[in-house]
XYZ file of C-alpha atoms in Angstrom:
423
model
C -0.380 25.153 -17.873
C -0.490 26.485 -14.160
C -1.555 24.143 -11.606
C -3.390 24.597 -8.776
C -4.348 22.519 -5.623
C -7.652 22.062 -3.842
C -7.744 22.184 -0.604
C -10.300 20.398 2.027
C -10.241 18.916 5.389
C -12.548 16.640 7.713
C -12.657 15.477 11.427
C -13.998 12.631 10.859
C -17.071 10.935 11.713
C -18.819 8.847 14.594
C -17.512 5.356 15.075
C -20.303 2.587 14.376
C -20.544 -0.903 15.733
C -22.079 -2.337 12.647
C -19.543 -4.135 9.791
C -21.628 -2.864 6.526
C -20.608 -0.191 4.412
C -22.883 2.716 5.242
C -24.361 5.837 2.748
C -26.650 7.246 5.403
C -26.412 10.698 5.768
C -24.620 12.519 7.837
C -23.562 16.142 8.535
C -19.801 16.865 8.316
C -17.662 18.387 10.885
C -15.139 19.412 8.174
C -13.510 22.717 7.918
C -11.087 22.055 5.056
C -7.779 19.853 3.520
C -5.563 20.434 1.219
C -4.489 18.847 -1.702
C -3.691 17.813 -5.310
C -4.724 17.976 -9.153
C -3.766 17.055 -12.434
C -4.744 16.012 -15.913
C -5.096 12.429 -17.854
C -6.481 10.761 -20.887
C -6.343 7.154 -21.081
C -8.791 4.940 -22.762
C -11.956 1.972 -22.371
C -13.266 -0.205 -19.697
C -16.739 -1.899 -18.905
C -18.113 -1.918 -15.589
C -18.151 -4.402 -13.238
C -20.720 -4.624 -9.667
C -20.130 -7.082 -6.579
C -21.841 -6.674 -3.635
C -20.094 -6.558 0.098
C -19.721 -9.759 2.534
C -20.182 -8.614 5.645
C -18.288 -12.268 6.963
C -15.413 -11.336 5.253
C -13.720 -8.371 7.291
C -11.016 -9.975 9.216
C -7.251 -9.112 9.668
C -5.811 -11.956 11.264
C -3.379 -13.190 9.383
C -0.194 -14.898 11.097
C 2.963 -15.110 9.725
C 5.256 -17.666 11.250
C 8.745 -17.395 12.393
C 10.232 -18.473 8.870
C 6.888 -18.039 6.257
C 7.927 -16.086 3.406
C 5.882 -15.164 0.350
C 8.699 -15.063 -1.852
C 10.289 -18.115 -3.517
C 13.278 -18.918 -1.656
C 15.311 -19.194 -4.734
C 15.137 -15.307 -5.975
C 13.484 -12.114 -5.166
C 10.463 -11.788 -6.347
C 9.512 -7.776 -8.125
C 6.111 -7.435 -5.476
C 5.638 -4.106 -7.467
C 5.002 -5.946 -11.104
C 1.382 -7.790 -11.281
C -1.939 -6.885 -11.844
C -4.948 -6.332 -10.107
C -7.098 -9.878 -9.692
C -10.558 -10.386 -8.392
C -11.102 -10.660 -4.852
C -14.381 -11.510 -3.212
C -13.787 -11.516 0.253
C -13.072 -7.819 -0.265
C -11.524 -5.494 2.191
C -10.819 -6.053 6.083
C -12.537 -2.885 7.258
C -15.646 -1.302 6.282
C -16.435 2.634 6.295
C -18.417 2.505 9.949
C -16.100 -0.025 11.422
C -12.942 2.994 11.218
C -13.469 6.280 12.475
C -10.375 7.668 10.536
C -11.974 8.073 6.917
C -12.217 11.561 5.909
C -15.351 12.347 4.718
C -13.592 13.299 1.226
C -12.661 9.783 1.281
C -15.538 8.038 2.428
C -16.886 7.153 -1.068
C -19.693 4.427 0.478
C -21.368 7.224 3.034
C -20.700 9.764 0.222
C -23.162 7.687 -1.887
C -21.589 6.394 -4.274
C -23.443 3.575 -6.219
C -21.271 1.237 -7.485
C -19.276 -1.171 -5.029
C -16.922 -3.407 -7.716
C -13.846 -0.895 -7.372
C -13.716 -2.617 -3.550
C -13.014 -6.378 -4.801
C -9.685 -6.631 -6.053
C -6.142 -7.693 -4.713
C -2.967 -6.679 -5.699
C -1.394 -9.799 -7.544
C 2.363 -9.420 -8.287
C 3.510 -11.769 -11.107
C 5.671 -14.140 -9.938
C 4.842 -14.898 -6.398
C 2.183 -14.390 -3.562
C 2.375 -11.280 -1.124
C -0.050 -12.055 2.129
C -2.567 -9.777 3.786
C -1.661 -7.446 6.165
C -1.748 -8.698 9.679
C -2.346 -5.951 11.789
C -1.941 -7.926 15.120
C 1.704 -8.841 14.130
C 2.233 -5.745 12.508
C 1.379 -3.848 16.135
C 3.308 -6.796 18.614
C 6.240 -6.018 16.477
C 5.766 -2.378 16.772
C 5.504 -1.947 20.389
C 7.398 0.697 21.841
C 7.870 1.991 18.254
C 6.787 4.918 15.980
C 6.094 5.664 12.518
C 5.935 8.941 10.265
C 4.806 9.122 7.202
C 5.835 12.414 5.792
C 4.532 13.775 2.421
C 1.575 15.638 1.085
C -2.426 14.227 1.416
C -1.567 11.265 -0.674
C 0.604 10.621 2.608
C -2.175 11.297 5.175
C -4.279 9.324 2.178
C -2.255 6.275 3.292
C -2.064 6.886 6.809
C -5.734 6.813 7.225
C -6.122 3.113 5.169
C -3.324 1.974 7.705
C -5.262 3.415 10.804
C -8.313 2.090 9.072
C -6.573 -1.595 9.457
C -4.604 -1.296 12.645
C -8.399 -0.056 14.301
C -9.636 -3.295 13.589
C -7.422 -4.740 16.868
C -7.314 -1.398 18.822
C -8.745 1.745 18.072
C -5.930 4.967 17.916
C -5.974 7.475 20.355
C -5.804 11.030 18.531
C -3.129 12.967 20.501
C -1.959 15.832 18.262
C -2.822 17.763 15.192
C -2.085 21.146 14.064
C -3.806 23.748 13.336
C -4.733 22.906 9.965
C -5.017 19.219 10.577
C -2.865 18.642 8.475
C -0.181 17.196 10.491
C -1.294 14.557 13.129
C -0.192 11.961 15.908
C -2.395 9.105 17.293
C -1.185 6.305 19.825
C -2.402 2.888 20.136
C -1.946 2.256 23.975
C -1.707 -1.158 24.583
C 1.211 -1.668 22.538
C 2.634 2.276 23.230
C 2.695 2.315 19.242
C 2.846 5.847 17.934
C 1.706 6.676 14.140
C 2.356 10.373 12.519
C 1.771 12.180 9.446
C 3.409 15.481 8.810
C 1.834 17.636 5.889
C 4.961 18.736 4.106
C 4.400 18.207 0.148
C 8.177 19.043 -0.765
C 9.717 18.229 1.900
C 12.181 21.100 1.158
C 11.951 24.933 2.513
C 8.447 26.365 0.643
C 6.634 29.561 0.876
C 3.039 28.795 -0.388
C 0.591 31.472 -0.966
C -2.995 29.306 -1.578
C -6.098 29.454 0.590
C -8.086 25.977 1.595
C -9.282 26.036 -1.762
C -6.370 26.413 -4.175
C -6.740 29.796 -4.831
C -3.411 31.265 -5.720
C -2.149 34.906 -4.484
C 1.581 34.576 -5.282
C 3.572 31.890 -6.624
C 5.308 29.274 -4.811
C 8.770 29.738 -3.446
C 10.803 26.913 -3.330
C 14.278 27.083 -1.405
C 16.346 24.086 -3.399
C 19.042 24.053 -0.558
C 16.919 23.986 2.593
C 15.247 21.080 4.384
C 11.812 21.464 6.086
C 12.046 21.571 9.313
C 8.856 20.609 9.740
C 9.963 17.094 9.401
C 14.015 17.212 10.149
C 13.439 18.779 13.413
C 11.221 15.326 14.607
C 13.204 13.165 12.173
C 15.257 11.066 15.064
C 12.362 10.646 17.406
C 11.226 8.128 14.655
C 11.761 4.234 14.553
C 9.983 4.014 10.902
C 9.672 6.541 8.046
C 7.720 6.635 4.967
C 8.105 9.735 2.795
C 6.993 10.680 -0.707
C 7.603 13.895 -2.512
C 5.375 14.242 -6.293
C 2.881 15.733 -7.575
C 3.331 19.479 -5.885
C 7.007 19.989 -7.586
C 4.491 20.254 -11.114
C 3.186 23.750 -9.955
C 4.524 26.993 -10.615
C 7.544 27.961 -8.607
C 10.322 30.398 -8.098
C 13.551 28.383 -7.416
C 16.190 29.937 -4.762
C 19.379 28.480 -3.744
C 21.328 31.102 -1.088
C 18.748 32.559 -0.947
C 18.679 33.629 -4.614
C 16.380 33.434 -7.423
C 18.067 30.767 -9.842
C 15.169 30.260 -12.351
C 11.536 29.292 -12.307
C 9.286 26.062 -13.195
C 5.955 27.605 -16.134
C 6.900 31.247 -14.991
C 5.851 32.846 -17.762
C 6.287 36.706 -18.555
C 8.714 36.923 -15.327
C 12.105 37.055 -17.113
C 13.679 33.619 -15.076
C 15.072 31.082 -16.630
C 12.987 28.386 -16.923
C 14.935 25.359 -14.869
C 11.832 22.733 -15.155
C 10.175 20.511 -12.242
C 12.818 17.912 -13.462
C 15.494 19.974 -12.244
C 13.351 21.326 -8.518
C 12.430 17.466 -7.930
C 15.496 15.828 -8.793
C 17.986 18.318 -6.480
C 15.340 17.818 -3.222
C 15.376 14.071 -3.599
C 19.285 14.406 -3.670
C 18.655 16.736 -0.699
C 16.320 14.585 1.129
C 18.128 11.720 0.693
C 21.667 12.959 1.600
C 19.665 13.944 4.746
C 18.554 10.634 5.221
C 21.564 8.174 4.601
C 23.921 10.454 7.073
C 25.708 7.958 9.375
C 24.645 9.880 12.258
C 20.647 8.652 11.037
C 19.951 5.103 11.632
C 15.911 5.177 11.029
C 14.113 2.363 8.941
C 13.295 4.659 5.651
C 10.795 3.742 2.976
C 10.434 5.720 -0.162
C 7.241 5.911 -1.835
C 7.308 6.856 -5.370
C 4.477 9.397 -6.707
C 0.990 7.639 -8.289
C -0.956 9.305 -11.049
C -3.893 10.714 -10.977
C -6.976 9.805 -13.281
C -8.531 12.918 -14.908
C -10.299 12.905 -18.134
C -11.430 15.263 -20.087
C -9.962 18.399 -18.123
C -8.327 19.166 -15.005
C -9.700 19.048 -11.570
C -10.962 22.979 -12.063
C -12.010 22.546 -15.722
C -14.672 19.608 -15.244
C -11.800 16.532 -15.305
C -13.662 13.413 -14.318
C -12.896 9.754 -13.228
C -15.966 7.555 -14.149
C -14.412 4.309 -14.924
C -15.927 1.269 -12.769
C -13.019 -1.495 -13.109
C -9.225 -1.802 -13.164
C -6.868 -1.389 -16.092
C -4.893 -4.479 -17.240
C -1.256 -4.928 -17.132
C -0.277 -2.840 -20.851
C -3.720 -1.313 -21.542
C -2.405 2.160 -20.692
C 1.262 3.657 -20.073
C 2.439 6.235 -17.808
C 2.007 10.235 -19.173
C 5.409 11.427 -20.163
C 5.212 13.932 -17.067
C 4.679 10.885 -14.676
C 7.362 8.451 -16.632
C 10.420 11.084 -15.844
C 9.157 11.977 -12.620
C 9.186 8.119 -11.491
C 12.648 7.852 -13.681
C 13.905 10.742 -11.349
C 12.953 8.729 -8.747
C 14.370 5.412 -9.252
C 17.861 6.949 -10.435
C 18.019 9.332 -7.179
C 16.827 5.804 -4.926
C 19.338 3.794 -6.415
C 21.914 6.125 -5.791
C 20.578 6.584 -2.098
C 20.681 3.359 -1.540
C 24.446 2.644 -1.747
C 25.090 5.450 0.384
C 22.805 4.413 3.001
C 23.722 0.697 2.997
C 27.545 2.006 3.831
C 26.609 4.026 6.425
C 23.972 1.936 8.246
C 20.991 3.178 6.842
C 18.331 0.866 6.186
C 16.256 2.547 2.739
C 13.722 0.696 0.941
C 11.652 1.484 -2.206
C 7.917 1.327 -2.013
C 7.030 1.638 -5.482
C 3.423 2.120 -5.840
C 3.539 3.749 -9.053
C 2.662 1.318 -11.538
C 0.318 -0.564 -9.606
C -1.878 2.408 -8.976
C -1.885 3.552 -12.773
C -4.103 0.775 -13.053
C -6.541 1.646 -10.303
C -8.808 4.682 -12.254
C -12.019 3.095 -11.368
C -11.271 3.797 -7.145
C -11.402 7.129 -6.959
C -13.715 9.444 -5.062
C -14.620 11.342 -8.395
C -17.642 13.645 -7.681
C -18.419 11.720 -4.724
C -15.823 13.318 -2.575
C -18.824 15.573 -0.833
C -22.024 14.292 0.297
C -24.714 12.893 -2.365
C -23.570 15.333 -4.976
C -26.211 14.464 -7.348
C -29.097 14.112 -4.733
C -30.933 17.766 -5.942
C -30.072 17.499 -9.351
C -28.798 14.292 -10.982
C -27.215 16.245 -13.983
C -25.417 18.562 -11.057
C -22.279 19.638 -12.239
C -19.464 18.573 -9.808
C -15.773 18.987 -9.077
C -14.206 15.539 -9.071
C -11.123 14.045 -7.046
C -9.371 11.594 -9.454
C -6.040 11.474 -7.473
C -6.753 10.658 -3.884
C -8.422 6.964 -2.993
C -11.587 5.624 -1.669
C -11.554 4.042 1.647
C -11.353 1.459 1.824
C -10.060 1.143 -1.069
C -6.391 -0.168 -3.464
C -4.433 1.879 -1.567
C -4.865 -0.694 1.405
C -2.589 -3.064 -0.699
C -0.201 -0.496 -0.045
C -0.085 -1.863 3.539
C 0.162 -5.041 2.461
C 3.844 -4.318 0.376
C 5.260 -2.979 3.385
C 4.590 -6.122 5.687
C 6.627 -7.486 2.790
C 9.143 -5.053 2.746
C 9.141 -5.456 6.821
C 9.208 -9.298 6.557
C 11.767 -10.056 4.037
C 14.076 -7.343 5.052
């Protein structure tokens, strides 16, 4: 199977004053993003509709000097729950943040259906609050953040921009050429927030246009950092990285500079070494990187979250048309995604011993599971403007791996206060 990315890009759109979700139309300013694929069958699920409450969108929540929302008598797993109804929905709407892509702005994009938007991430045995995006900047001041990653990381960057512009709107003060890599500052509390496209994370040549169209294969150097990201790494208070989903495509592996083998090279004579064995080495890499005494950054790993796809891939008419969460044990991880999170966990775990010798504060954002359960929030065929608006029967690619915003990977936001507050 070869695997290919899609790749698409938007500058936004004009901030609004009003608090409802808005599907007027609008012409994009987009010239194109990149990003990610993939394949899934899982099974059932009835819809479910709610309507917004425009009251509801408020992020003040305080914490106080000694609130926890873990039991006081063992740690609570925030990363094992379910997803619960939520009416108050989410604390931002689609024209109250100007950061939304337009490939993620589901509600202007006109999509019908508004359920996927009111429900909160419940772990099992305790209560996680909301995230507080006053407190969250007041402790930041003079600080700054990267997350580092592929669009999945920009994904989440955007629902925490989305949040934080609820108290103080980001200045924009970098991107690339691409914009795929971008700074903004919030300057009352000289807070800085990056993203920096890199979707190893290791040294890649990648031969694909801004639409996934594929002229060579990948090279992937299994001994070499990005310096992309390395080169900015200790200007940064706060890191949250994630490598994934691009370590499934087809690549040529060098170490030395040397071919050592291939991942679904087929017909090239290369041993076939397996994404298992490319992922596994650069989170060794990447971490070893990381937990060096001479680093003392705040690190958070994010693990990699499925996609949804059903019934083919995202070039071969794969689609995402559920309209409600998953329970806990209706479906189970793909084998693909089960050793890629096992990977994962073994290389964190390892990490983490290292780094806690040497001063180095790493801490696991698993957001694996808890997505899995989250098909019915994608932007599916609505990841372009009223796809079905000539022709309701239009035939339309689908995005079944990136989120809506707003959308359940806000909650995302919410584990890291947790991860901030209880560390």
């Amino acid at each position: 199977l070869a695997f290919r990315l899609l790749f698409f890009h938007s500058n936004g759109f004009s901030l609004s004053s009003s608090s409802s979700f808005s599907s007027s139309s609008s012409s994009s300013s987009s010239s194109s993003i990149s990003e990610d694929l993939f394949v899934v069958s899982s099974t059932f699920m009835a819809p479910q509709s709610s309507k917004f409450n425009d009251s509801s969108v408020s992020v003040d929540f305080h914490y106080t000097q000694n609130q926890t929302s873990q039991n006081d008598d063992a740690k609570c797993d925030i990363f094992s729950g379910e997803w619960i109804p939520n009416p108050l929905g989410p604390v931002y709407t689609n024209e109250s943040c100007p950061e939304i892509e337009d490939h993620q702005n589901c509600m202007k994009n006109g999509r019908p259906d508004s359920g996927y938007l009111y429900w909160r991430w419940k772990p099992k045995d305790c209560e996680i609050l909301r995230f507080d995006a006053k407190k969250f900047l007041d402790l930041m001041r003079d600080k700054s953040w990267a997350f580092i990653g592929d669009s999945i990381s920009r994904n989440h960057v955007q629902s925490l921009l989305c949040i934080l512009a609820q108290v103080e709107l980001p200045v924009e003060v970098y991107h690339d050429k691409e914009y795929r890599s971008k700074r903004w500052n919030f300057p009352s509390y000289n807070f800085t927030l990056s993203v920096i496209w890199t979707p190893f994370l290791i040294h890649a040549a990648i031969f694909e246009d801004k639409n996934g169209v594929t002229s060579s294969d990948i090279q992937l150097h299994l001994d070499k950092l990005d310096e992309t990201w390395t080169d900015q790494y200790k200007s940064f208070d706060y890191i949250v990285f994630a490598g994934g989903k691009w370590f499934l495509k087809t690549a040529i592996y060098y170490e030395n500079d040397t071919i050592q083998g291939c991942h679904y090279c087929p017909g090239k004579n290369l041993t076939e070494l397996g994404f298992e064995h490319a992922y596994r080495k650069a989170l060794r890499l990447i971490f070893n990187f990381m937990t060096s005494p001479e680093q003392k950054g705040f690190v958070i790993f994010r693990t990699a979250t499925p996609d949804h796809f059903e019934g083919g891939e995202w070039f071969s008419g794969g689609t995402c048309n559920r309209t409600v969460p998953f329970k806990d044990g209706e479906v189970d991880l793909r084998d693909i995604d089960r050793v890629m999170h096992d990977i994962e966990l073994e290389e964190f775990e390892k990490a983490e011993k290292v780094g806690s010798e040497n001063g180095v504060v790493l801490n696991l954002l698993d957001t694996t599971h808890l997505s899995l359960l989250r098909p019915d929030a994608h932007p599916g065929p609505y990841r372009t403007f009223q796809p079905f608006a000539k022709d309701k029967n239009a035939k339309v690619q689908n995005d079944c791996l990136h989120w809506c915003l707003p959308g359940p990977i806000d909650y995302w936001n919410d584990l890291i206060m947790e991860i901030l507050v209880n560390r």
